[in-house]
PDB file of C-alpha atoms and ligand atoms in Angstrom:
ATOM      1  CA  MET O 123       0.000   0.000   0.000  1.00 63.00           C
ATOM      2  CA  SER O 124       1.409   3.448  -0.887  1.00 69.00           C
ATOM      3  CA  THR O 125       1.848   5.983   1.939  1.00 72.00           C
ATOM      4  CA  LYS O 126      -0.978   8.075   0.485  1.00 71.00           C
ATOM      5  CA  ASP O 127      -3.336   5.046   0.402  1.00 73.00           C
ATOM      6  CA  GLN O 128      -2.331   4.214   3.981  1.00 72.00           C
ATOM      7  CA  ASN O 129      -3.050   7.776   5.182  1.00 72.00           C
ATOM      8  CA  ASP O 130      -6.403   7.886   3.349  1.00 80.00           C
ATOM      9  CA  SER O 131      -7.410   4.519   4.784  1.00 87.00           C
ATOM     10  CA  LYS O 132      -6.416   5.641   8.308  1.00 89.00           C
ATOM     11  CA  ASP O 133      -8.482   8.851   7.937  1.00 90.00           C
ATOM     12  CA  VAL O 134     -11.550   6.850   6.821  1.00 93.00           C
ATOM     13  CA  LYS O 135     -11.052   4.340   9.648  1.00 94.00           C
ATOM     14  CA  ASP O 136     -10.672   7.143  12.233  1.00 93.00           C
ATOM     15  CA  PHE O 137     -13.838   8.758  10.896  1.00 93.00           C
ATOM     16  CA  TYR O 138     -15.933   5.580  11.182  1.00 94.00           C
ATOM     17  CA  ASP O 139     -14.351   4.579  14.504  1.00 95.00           C
ATOM     18  CA  ASN O 140     -15.654   7.873  15.893  1.00 92.00           C
ATOM     19  CA  TRP O 141     -18.976   7.890  14.041  1.00 89.00           C
ATOM     20  CA  LYS O 142     -21.731   8.777  16.498  1.00 88.00           C
ATOM     21  CA  VAL O 143     -24.952   8.943  14.528  1.00 84.00           C
ATOM     22  CA  GLU O 144     -26.873   9.812  17.711  1.00 86.00           C
ATOM     23  CA  ASN O 145     -25.051  13.179  17.830  1.00 86.00           C
ATOM     24  CA  TYR O 146     -26.184  14.256  14.371  1.00 85.00           C
ATOM     25  CA  PRO O 147     -29.005  16.798  14.000  1.00 83.00           C
ATOM     26  CA  SER O 148     -32.413  15.261  13.333  1.00 85.00           C
ATOM     27  CA  TYR O 149     -32.509  16.215   9.641  1.00 84.00           C
ATOM     28  CA  VAL O 150     -29.322  14.181   9.038  1.00 84.00           C
ATOM     29  CA  LYS O 151     -30.799  11.198  10.896  1.00 86.00           C
ATOM     30  CA  SER O 152     -33.991  11.488   8.793  1.00 87.00           C
ATOM     31  CA  ILE O 153     -31.977  11.585   5.577  1.00 85.00           C
ATOM     32  CA  MET O 154     -29.838   8.623   6.638  1.00 87.00           C
ATOM     33  CA  LYS O 155     -32.945   6.606   7.500  1.00 90.00           C
ATOM     34  CA  HIS O 156     -34.429   7.572   4.126  1.00 89.00           C
ATOM     35  CA  GLU O 157     -31.318   6.327   2.345  1.00 88.00           C
ATOM     36  CA  GLU O 158     -31.493   2.988   4.159  1.00 93.00           C
ATOM     37  CA  ASP O 159     -35.218   2.593   3.398  1.00 93.00           C
ATOM     38  CA  LEU O 160     -34.661   3.485  -0.238  1.00 91.00           C
ATOM     39  CA  ILE O 161     -31.836   0.989  -0.737  1.00 94.00           C
ATOM     40  CA  PHE O 162     -33.684  -1.676   1.248  1.00 95.00           C
ATOM     41  CA  ASN O 163     -36.779  -1.245  -0.983  1.00 92.00           C
ATOM     42  CA  ILE O 164     -34.755  -1.403  -4.188  1.00 93.00           C
ATOM     43  CA  ILE O 165     -32.909  -4.570  -3.168  1.00 96.00           C
ATOM     44  CA  ASN O 166     -36.184  -6.152  -2.061  1.00 93.00           C
ATOM     45  CA  LYS O 167     -37.881  -5.198  -5.328  1.00 92.00           C
ATOM     46  CA  ASN O 168     -35.002  -6.799  -7.274  1.00 95.00           C
ATOM     47  CA  LYS O 169     -35.271  -9.912  -5.108  1.00 95.00           C
ATOM     48  CA  GLN O 170     -38.986 -10.155  -5.730  1.00 94.00           C
ATOM     49  CA  ASN O 171     -38.805  -9.652  -9.498  1.00 95.00           C
ATOM     50  CA  GLY O 172     -35.953 -12.199  -9.799  1.00 96.00           C
ATOM     51  CA  THR O 173     -33.233  -9.703 -10.828  1.00 96.00           C
ATOM     52  CA  LEU O 174     -31.289 -10.572  -7.683  1.00 97.00           C
ATOM     53  CA  LYS O 175     -30.861 -13.883  -5.919  1.00 95.00           C
ATOM     54  CA  LEU O 176     -29.319 -13.688  -2.464  1.00 97.00           C
ATOM     55  CA  LYS O 177     -27.727 -17.128  -2.687  1.00 98.00           C
ATOM     56  CA  GLU O 178     -25.766 -18.322   0.375  1.00 98.00           C
ATOM     57  CA  PRO O 179     -23.079 -18.052   1.581  1.00 98.00           C
ATOM     58  CA  ILE O 180     -23.321 -14.267   1.609  1.00 98.00           C
ATOM     59  CA  ILE O 181     -20.756 -11.640   2.576  1.00 98.00           C
ATOM     60  CA  ASP O 182     -21.858  -8.098   3.465  1.00 98.00           C
ATOM     61  CA  CYS O 183     -18.606  -6.211   3.036  1.00 98.00           C
ATOM     62  CA  GLY O 184     -18.480  -2.804   4.720  1.00 98.00           C
ATOM     63  CA  CYS O 185     -21.614  -3.670   6.672  1.00 98.00           C
ATOM     64  CA  GLY O 186     -21.209  -0.783   9.149  1.00 97.00           C
ATOM     65  CA  TYR O 187     -23.571  -1.188  12.090  1.00 97.00           C
ATOM     66  CA  GLY O 188     -25.779  -3.547  10.083  1.00 97.00           C
ATOM     67  CA  SER O 189     -28.256  -1.286   8.284  1.00 95.00           C
ATOM     68  CA  PHE O 190     -29.083  -4.125   5.901  1.00 96.00           C
ATOM     69  CA  TYR O 191     -28.996  -6.976   8.408  1.00 97.00           C
ATOM     70  CA  ASN O 192     -32.705  -7.664   7.878  1.00 95.00           C
ATOM     71  CA  LEU O 193     -32.045  -8.588   4.239  1.00 95.00           C
ATOM     72  CA  THR O 194     -29.632 -11.376   5.102  1.00 97.00           C
ATOM     73  CA  LYS O 195     -30.097 -12.294   8.774  1.00 96.00           C
ATOM     74  CA  ASP O 196     -31.821 -15.607   7.982  1.00 96.00           C
ATOM     75  CA  SER O 197     -29.046 -16.674   5.587  1.00 97.00           C
ATOM     76  CA  ASP O 198     -25.505 -17.901   6.141  1.00 98.00           C
ATOM     77  CA  THR O 199     -23.879 -14.444   6.133  1.00 98.00           C
ATOM     78  CA  LEU O 200     -20.527 -13.039   7.159  1.00 98.00           C
ATOM     79  CA  TYR O 201     -20.536  -9.322   7.987  1.00 98.00           C
ATOM     80  CA  ILE O 202     -17.231  -7.516   7.461  1.00 98.00           C
ATOM     81  CA  ASP O 203     -16.133  -4.009   8.373  1.00 98.00           C
ATOM     82  CA  PHE O 204     -12.812  -2.457   9.353  1.00 97.00           C
ATOM     83  CA  SER O 205     -14.410  -0.363  12.093  1.00 97.00           C
ATOM     84  CA  LYS O 206     -14.557  -2.337  15.332  1.00 97.00           C
ATOM     85  CA  HIS O 207     -16.641   0.494  16.789  1.00 97.00           C
ATOM     86  CA  LEU O 208     -19.390  -0.060  14.179  1.00 98.00           C
ATOM     87  CA  LEU O 209     -19.227  -3.857  14.527  1.00 98.00           C
ATOM     88  CA  ASP O 210     -19.681  -3.438  18.312  1.00 97.00           C
ATOM     89  CA  ILE O 211     -22.812  -1.316  17.711  1.00 97.00           C
ATOM     90  CA  PHE O 212     -24.028  -3.980  15.253  1.00 98.00           C
ATOM     91  CA  LYS O 213     -23.511  -6.667  17.910  1.00 98.00           C
ATOM     92  CA  ASN O 214     -25.236  -4.637  20.633  1.00 97.00           C
ATOM     93  CA  ASN O 215     -28.264  -3.852  18.444  1.00 95.00           C
ATOM     94  CA  THR O 216     -28.906  -7.403  17.249  1.00 97.00           C
ATOM     95  CA  ASN O 217     -28.600 -10.966  18.467  1.00 89.00           C
ATOM     96  CA  ILE O 218     -25.908 -11.727  15.896  1.00 97.00           C
ATOM     97  CA  ASN O 219     -23.336 -14.379  16.716  1.00 96.00           C
ATOM     98  CA  SER O 220     -19.785 -12.956  16.954  1.00 97.00           C
ATOM     99  CA  ASN O 221     -18.604 -15.672  14.540  1.00 97.00           C
ATOM    100  CA  ASN O 222     -20.574 -13.902  11.816  1.00 98.00           C
ATOM    101  CA  LEU O 223     -18.685 -10.636  12.323  1.00 98.00           C
ATOM    102  CA  LEU O 224     -15.205  -9.992  10.944  1.00 98.00           C
ATOM    103  CA  CYS O 225     -13.105  -6.891  11.450  1.00 98.00           C
ATOM    104  CA  ALA O 226     -10.991  -6.607   8.289  1.00 98.00           C
ATOM    105  CA  ASN O 227      -9.970  -4.318   5.467  1.00 97.00           C
ATOM    106  CA  ILE O 228     -11.811  -4.809   2.166  1.00 98.00           C
ATOM    107  CA  GLU O 229      -8.524  -4.267   0.327  1.00 97.00           C
ATOM    108  CA  ASP O 230      -6.922  -7.330   1.942  1.00 97.00           C
ATOM    109  CA  LEU O 231      -9.395  -9.858   3.298  1.00 98.00           C
ATOM    110  CA  PRO O 232      -8.237 -12.909   5.287  1.00 98.00           C
ATOM    111  CA  LEU O 233     -10.621 -15.269   3.497  1.00 98.00           C
ATOM    112  CA  LYS O 234     -10.230 -18.103   1.007  1.00 97.00           C
ATOM    113  CA  ASN O 235     -10.868 -17.677  -2.727  1.00 97.00           C
ATOM    114  CA  GLU O 236     -14.438 -18.431  -3.760  1.00 97.00           C
ATOM    115  CA  SER O 237     -15.971 -18.088  -0.286  1.00 97.00           C
ATOM    116  CA  ALA O 238     -19.304 -16.544  -1.265  1.00 98.00           C
ATOM    117  CA  ASN O 239     -22.144 -16.874  -3.741  1.00 98.00           C
ATOM    118  CA  THR O 240     -23.349 -13.347  -3.041  1.00 98.00           C
ATOM    119  CA  ILE O 241     -21.443 -10.279  -1.933  1.00 98.00           C
ATOM    120  CA  LEU O 242     -23.115  -7.049  -0.871  1.00 98.00           C
ATOM    121  CA  CYS O 243     -20.989  -3.910  -0.857  1.00 98.00           C
ATOM    122  CA  ILE O 244     -23.140  -0.881  -0.157  1.00 98.00           C
ATOM    123  CA  ASN O 245     -21.677   2.634  -0.054  1.00 95.00           C
ATOM    124  CA  VAL O 246     -18.152   1.443   0.664  1.00 97.00           C
ATOM    125  CA  LEU O 247     -16.139   1.583  -2.568  1.00 97.00           C
ATOM    126  CA  GLU O 248     -16.152   5.390  -2.511  1.00 93.00           C
ATOM    127  CA  HIS O 249     -13.803   5.244   0.484  1.00 93.00           C
ATOM    128  CA  VAL O 250     -11.211   2.761  -0.710  1.00 95.00           C
ATOM    129  CA  ASN O 251      -8.770   1.911  -3.472  1.00 95.00           C
ATOM    130  CA  VAL O 252     -11.462   0.631  -5.822  1.00 96.00           C
ATOM    131  CA  THR O 253      -9.213  -1.686  -7.859  1.00 97.00           C
ATOM    132  CA  LYS O 254      -7.803  -3.403  -4.762  1.00 96.00           C
ATOM    133  CA  ALA O 255     -11.259  -3.757  -3.224  1.00 98.00           C
ATOM    134  CA  LEU O 256     -12.796  -5.146  -6.435  1.00 98.00           C
ATOM    135  CA  ASN O 257      -9.854  -7.567  -6.752  1.00 97.00           C
ATOM    136  CA  GLU O 258     -10.728  -8.887  -3.302  1.00 98.00           C
ATOM    137  CA  LEU O 259     -14.482  -9.051  -3.918  1.00 98.00           C
ATOM    138  CA  THR O 260     -14.057 -10.889  -7.209  1.00 97.00           C
ATOM    139  CA  ARG O 261     -11.490 -13.250  -5.656  1.00 97.00           C
ATOM    140  CA  LEU O 262     -13.992 -14.157  -2.930  1.00 98.00           C
ATOM    141  CA  LEU O 263     -16.832 -14.720  -5.348  1.00 98.00           C
ATOM    142  CA  LYS O 264     -17.618 -18.288  -6.428  1.00 97.00           C
ATOM    143  CA  LYS O 265     -18.321 -18.989 -10.099  1.00 96.00           C
ATOM    144  CA  ASP O 266     -21.894 -17.955 -10.960  1.00 97.00           C
ATOM    145  CA  GLY O 267     -21.815 -15.726  -7.892  1.00 98.00           C
ATOM    146  CA  THR O 268     -23.018 -12.127  -7.860  1.00 98.00           C
ATOM    147  CA  ALA O 269     -21.571  -9.010  -6.266  1.00 98.00           C
ATOM    148  CA  LEU O 270     -24.198  -6.352  -5.617  1.00 98.00           C
ATOM    149  CA  ILE O 271     -22.513  -2.974  -5.355  1.00 98.00           C
ATOM    150  CA  ILE O 272     -24.057   0.410  -4.620  1.00 97.00           C
ATOM    151  CA  VAL O 273     -22.070   3.633  -4.912  1.00 95.00           C
ATOM    152  CA  VAL O 274     -22.738   7.344  -5.187  1.00 90.00           C
ATOM    153  CA  ASN O 275     -22.970   7.998  -8.916  1.00 91.00           C
ATOM    154  CA  LYS O 276     -20.475  10.423 -10.425  1.00 90.00           C
ATOM    155  CA  ASP O 277     -22.719  10.703 -13.510  1.00 88.00           C
ATOM    156  CA  SER O 278     -25.744  11.835 -11.561  1.00 81.00           C
ATOM    157  CA  PHE O 279     -27.949  14.505 -13.118  1.00 73.00           C
ATOM    158  CA  PHE O 280     -27.912  16.359  -9.791  1.00 69.00           C
ATOM    159  CA  ASN O 281     -24.254  16.842  -9.193  1.00 62.00           C
ATOM    160  CA  GLU O 282     -24.566  17.823  -5.564  1.00 58.00           C
ATOM    161  CA  ASP O 283     -22.484  16.285  -2.841  1.00 59.00           C
ATOM    162  CA  ILE O 284     -24.476  13.790  -0.804  1.00 55.00           C
ATOM    163  CA  PHE O 285     -21.678  13.601   1.741  1.00 53.00           C
ATOM    164  CA  THR O 286     -21.648  17.279   2.725  1.00 59.00           C
ATOM    165  CA  ASP O 287     -22.739  16.378   6.254  1.00 62.00           C
ATOM    166  CA  TRP O 288     -19.785  14.192   7.013  1.00 66.00           C
ATOM    167  CA  LYS O 289     -16.234  15.033   6.222  1.00 75.00           C
ATOM    168  CA  VAL O 290     -14.685  11.834   5.025  1.00 81.00           C
ATOM    169  CA  LYS O 291     -12.602  11.072   1.972  1.00 78.00           C
ATOM    170  CA  HIS O 292     -14.716   9.686  -0.837  1.00 82.00           C
ATOM    171  CA  ASN O 293     -14.310   9.239  -4.588  1.00 85.00           C
ATOM    172  CA  LEU O 294     -17.291   9.404  -6.866  1.00 85.00           C
ATOM    173  CA  LEU O 295     -17.530   6.394  -9.177  1.00 94.00           C
ATOM    174  CA  ASN O 296     -19.583   5.712 -12.286  1.00 94.00           C
ATOM    175  CA  LEU O 297     -20.517   2.913 -14.644  1.00 95.00           C
ATOM    176  CA  GLY O 298     -17.269   3.557 -16.548  1.00 96.00           C
ATOM    177  CA  THR O 299     -15.263   2.705 -13.395  1.00 97.00           C
ATOM    178  CA  PHE O 300     -16.765  -0.801 -13.411  1.00 98.00           C
ATOM    179  CA  LYS O 301     -16.564  -1.248 -17.191  1.00 97.00           C
ATOM    180  CA  ASN O 302     -12.837  -0.420 -17.073  1.00 97.00           C
ATOM    181  CA  TYR O 303     -12.304  -2.807 -14.190  1.00 97.00           C
ATOM    182  CA  LEU O 304     -14.164  -5.589 -16.019  1.00 96.00           C
ATOM    183  CA  SER O 305     -12.227  -5.047 -19.200  1.00 96.00           C
ATOM    184  CA  ASN O 306      -8.869  -5.353 -17.354  1.00 96.00           C
ATOM    185  CA  TYR O 307     -10.092  -8.304 -15.286  1.00 96.00           C
ATOM    186  CA  ASN O 308     -11.340 -10.188 -18.323  1.00 95.00           C
ATOM    187  CA  LYS O 309      -8.060  -9.586 -20.189  1.00 94.00           C
ATOM    188  CA  SER O 310      -5.955 -10.991 -17.348  1.00 92.00           C
ATOM    189  CA  ASN O 311      -8.250 -13.815 -16.198  1.00 88.00           C
ATOM    190  CA  CYS O 312      -9.779 -15.024 -19.458  1.00 81.00           C
ATOM    191  CA  ASN O 313      -8.554 -18.593 -18.925  1.00 81.00           C
ATOM    192  CA  VAL O 314     -10.038 -18.835 -15.463  1.00 88.00           C
ATOM    193  CA  SER O 315     -13.168 -16.715 -15.161  1.00 93.00           C
ATOM    194  CA  THR O 316     -14.910 -13.726 -16.663  1.00 95.00           C
ATOM    195  CA  LEU O 317     -16.905 -10.934 -15.118  1.00 97.00           C
ATOM    196  CA  LYS O 318     -19.986  -9.435 -16.655  1.00 97.00           C
ATOM    197  CA  ILE O 319     -22.448  -6.744 -15.692  1.00 97.00           C
ATOM    198  CA  GLU O 320     -25.593  -8.691 -14.890  1.00 96.00           C
ATOM    199  CA  HIS O 321     -27.733  -5.662 -14.066  1.00 96.00           C
ATOM    200  CA  PHE O 322     -27.389  -1.976 -13.292  1.00 95.00           C
ATOM    201  CA  GLU O 323     -29.717   0.880 -12.513  1.00 91.00           C
ATOM    202  CA  THR O 324     -29.492   4.333 -11.046  1.00 89.00           C
ATOM    203  CA  PHE O 325     -31.904   5.772  -8.550  1.00 83.00           C
ATOM    204  CA  TYR O 326     -32.697   9.133  -7.085  1.00 79.00           C
ATOM    205  CA  PHE O 327     -32.022  10.404  -3.632  1.00 77.00           C
ATOM    206  CA  VAL O 328     -33.807  13.412  -2.219  1.00 74.00           C
ATOM    207  CA  HIS O 329     -32.049  16.649  -3.193  1.00 71.00           C
ATOM    208  CA  PRO O 330     -30.088  18.185  -0.270  1.00 69.00           C
ATOM    209  CA  ILE O 331     -31.945  21.491  -0.808  1.00 72.00           C
ATOM    210  CA  PHE O 332     -34.766  19.948   1.248  1.00 75.00           C
ATOM    211  CA  LYS O 333     -32.493  19.985   4.312  1.00 75.00           C
ATOM    212  CA  ILE O 334     -33.589  23.579   4.877  1.00 78.00           C
ATOM    213  CA  LEU O 335     -37.142  22.425   5.646  1.00 81.00           C
ATOM    214  CA  PRO O 336     -38.287  21.957   9.229  1.00 84.00           C
ATOM    215  CA  ASN O 337     -38.021  18.295  10.139  1.00 84.00           C
ATOM    216  CA  PHE O 338     -41.726  17.435   9.975  1.00 86.00           C
ATOM    217  CA  LEU O 339     -41.919  18.827   6.399  1.00 85.00           C
ATOM    218  CA  LEU O 340     -38.665  17.137   5.440  1.00 82.00           C
ATOM    219  CA  ASN O 341     -40.109  13.830   6.659  1.00 85.00           C
ATOM    220  CA  LYS O 342     -43.183  14.332   4.464  1.00 85.00           C
ATOM    221  CA  VAL O 343     -40.977  15.018   1.427  1.00 81.00           C
ATOM    222  CA  LEU O 344     -38.898  11.914   2.213  1.00 81.00           C
ATOM    223  CA  LYS O 345     -42.037   9.797   2.485  1.00 84.00           C
ATOM    224  CA  LEU O 346     -43.280  11.017  -0.917  1.00 84.00           C
ATOM    225  CA  SER O 347     -39.845  10.561  -2.444  1.00 80.00           C
ATOM    226  CA  LEU O 348     -39.745   6.954  -1.195  1.00 78.00           C
ATOM    227  CA  LYS O 349     -43.225   6.261  -2.529  1.00 81.00           C
ATOM    228  CA  TYR O 350     -42.570   7.632  -6.026  1.00 77.00           C
ATOM    229  CA  ASN O 351     -38.867   6.806  -6.356  1.00 73.00           C
ATOM    230  CA  ASP O 352     -39.359   3.851  -8.674  1.00 71.00           C
ATOM    231  CA  LYS O 353     -41.716   5.807 -10.959  1.00 72.00           C
ATOM    232  CA  ILE O 354     -39.332   8.786 -11.167  1.00 68.00           C
ATOM    233  CA  SER O 355     -36.247   6.625 -11.775  1.00 66.00           C
ATOM    234  CA  LYS O 356     -38.035   4.661 -14.524  1.00 67.00           C
ATOM    235  CA  SER O 357     -39.971   7.534 -16.098  1.00 66.00           C
ATOM    236  CA  LYS O 358     -39.706   8.058 -19.865  1.00 65.00           C
ATOM    237  CA  LEU O 359     -38.549  11.630 -19.235  1.00 62.00           C
ATOM    238  CA  SER O 360     -35.650  10.432 -17.064  1.00 59.00           C
ATOM    239  CA  SER O 361     -34.455   7.965 -19.661  1.00 62.00           C
ATOM    240  CA  LYS O 362     -35.014  10.351 -22.600  1.00 61.00           C
ATOM    241  CA  LEU O 363     -33.025  13.099 -20.943  1.00 59.00           C
ATOM    242  CA  ASN O 364     -30.559  10.583 -19.544  1.00 62.00           C
ATOM    243  CA  LEU O 365     -31.207  11.852 -16.029  1.00 67.00           C
ATOM    244  CA  ASN O 366     -29.057   9.473 -14.036  1.00 80.00           C
ATOM    245  CA  GLY O 367     -29.852   9.094 -10.344  1.00 81.00           C
ATOM    246  CA  GLN O 368     -27.460   9.935  -7.516  1.00 84.00           C
ATOM    247  CA  PHE O 369     -26.899   6.264  -6.690  1.00 90.00           C
ATOM    248  CA  LEU O 370     -25.642   3.545  -8.998  1.00 93.00           C
ATOM    249  CA  LEU O 371     -26.529  -0.082  -8.285  1.00 96.00           C
ATOM    250  CA  ILE O 372     -24.538  -2.617 -10.236  1.00 97.00           C
ATOM    251  CA  GLN O 373     -24.514  -6.418 -10.154  1.00 98.00           C
ATOM    252  CA  LEU O 374     -21.336  -8.138 -11.319  1.00 98.00           C
ATOM    253  CA  LYS O 375     -21.519 -11.805 -12.157  1.00 98.00           C
ATOM    254  CA  LYS O 376     -18.488 -14.120 -12.223  1.00 97.00           C
ATOM    255  CA  GLU O 377     -18.645 -16.844 -14.886  1.00 95.00           C
TER     256      GLU O 377
HETATM  257  C1  LIG X 687     -21.201   4.752   4.341  1.00 51.20           C
HETATM  258  S1  LIG X 687     -20.828   3.396   5.418  1.00 51.20           S
HETATM  259  C2  LIG X 687     -21.901   2.148   4.740  1.00 51.20           C
HETATM  260  C3  LIG X 687     -22.276   1.100   5.743  1.00 51.20           C
HETATM  261  C4  LIG X 687     -23.347   0.125   5.251  1.00 51.20           C
HETATM  262  N1  LIG X 687     -22.887  -0.670   4.117  1.00 51.20           N
HETATM  263  C5  LIG X 687     -24.579   0.914   4.876  1.00 51.20           C
HETATM  264  O1  LIG X 687     -24.809   1.119   3.670  1.00 51.20           O
HETATM  265  O2  LIG X 687     -25.282   1.355   5.783  1.00 51.20           O
HETATM  266  C6  LIG X 687     -19.238   2.866   4.835  1.00 51.20           C
HETATM  267  C7  LIG X 687     -18.726   1.666   5.594  1.00 51.20           C
HETATM  268  O3  LIG X 687     -17.563   1.170   4.946  1.00 51.20           O
HETATM  269  C8  LIG X 687     -16.634   0.800   5.930  1.00 51.20           C
HETATM  270  N2  LIG X 687     -15.294   0.846   5.302  1.00 51.20           N
HETATM  271  C9  LIG X 687     -14.687   1.909   4.738  1.00 51.20           C
HETATM  272  N3  LIG X 687     -13.466   1.566   4.288  1.00 51.20           N
HETATM  273  C10 LIG X 687     -13.321   0.238   4.546  1.00 51.20           C
HETATM  274  C11 LIG X 687     -12.280  -0.698   4.325  1.00 51.20           C
HETATM  275  N4  LIG X 687     -11.126  -0.322   3.742  1.00 51.20           N
HETATM  276  N5  LIG X 687     -12.466  -1.975   4.719  1.00 51.20           N
HETATM  277  C12 LIG X 687     -13.616  -2.359   5.330  1.00 51.20           C
HETATM  278  N6  LIG X 687     -14.626  -1.514   5.589  1.00 51.20           N
HETATM  279  C13 LIG X 687     -14.489  -0.232   5.196  1.00 51.20           C
HETATM  280  C14 LIG X 687     -16.809   1.845   7.011  1.00 51.20           C
HETATM  281  O4  LIG X 687     -16.262   1.447   8.255  1.00 51.20           O
HETATM  282  C15 LIG X 687     -18.318   1.986   7.031  1.00 51.20           C
HETATM  283  O5  LIG X 687     -18.928   1.075   7.876  1.00 51.20           O
END
């Protein structure tokens, strides 16, 4: 790891090791809850319509304090994060067995090749060396396995910064980031396995301008935004004008 990578990784780790969501103002908590609900709904919708199969064993890499535990808690799942502080909160908030929690760095995971059929990696790749992290995720994936990745979309129509409320290093990624990775991966691994994009979509997050509203109005806007998110993201106008959403969901399949 270069010295710069090491310093960046230490800054991100320090940030998450001191992350105290309870100290944030209520509008930030509302927006964070909205983000979790939105992502939860989208993953559930994809599960229900068959786009996504959460086949065991599953790894949730960069699980934080377990926002998406309910999606995978009944499956054989390993939850990984490099913040012990967040894993401790996860453990205190749920009845998870400690054997299902692993404190490790996504760029260098102490796990065997082909350990998982499904990998979730939600809002993590922005903080890391994306090539190293994807090398690890694809190494851990079994053949026919799927990695479901969600990142903040660099190609979003609204080019505002979703992270303005927390000062932590993050890179914005886009579909091109993954296409480039795939192209390099497939060139160097063509005899062993190939990666393909199984599915991708972008979706909208409420515009930060609404933060100025009093909390009860903000909560109403968030509720409406959640209700109509699918319609807005899939509307003809959005696709005609190429109005990409602020989040990119991408499923990579290893064959
Ligand atoms: C924005 S939070 C997302 C947490 C969770 N996936 C969610 O969506 O609620 C980013 C998470 O990535 C973790 N993380 C960042 N860099 C990491 C690394 N190099 N290795 C493992 N985890 C990392 C952080 O500790 C934090 O829990």
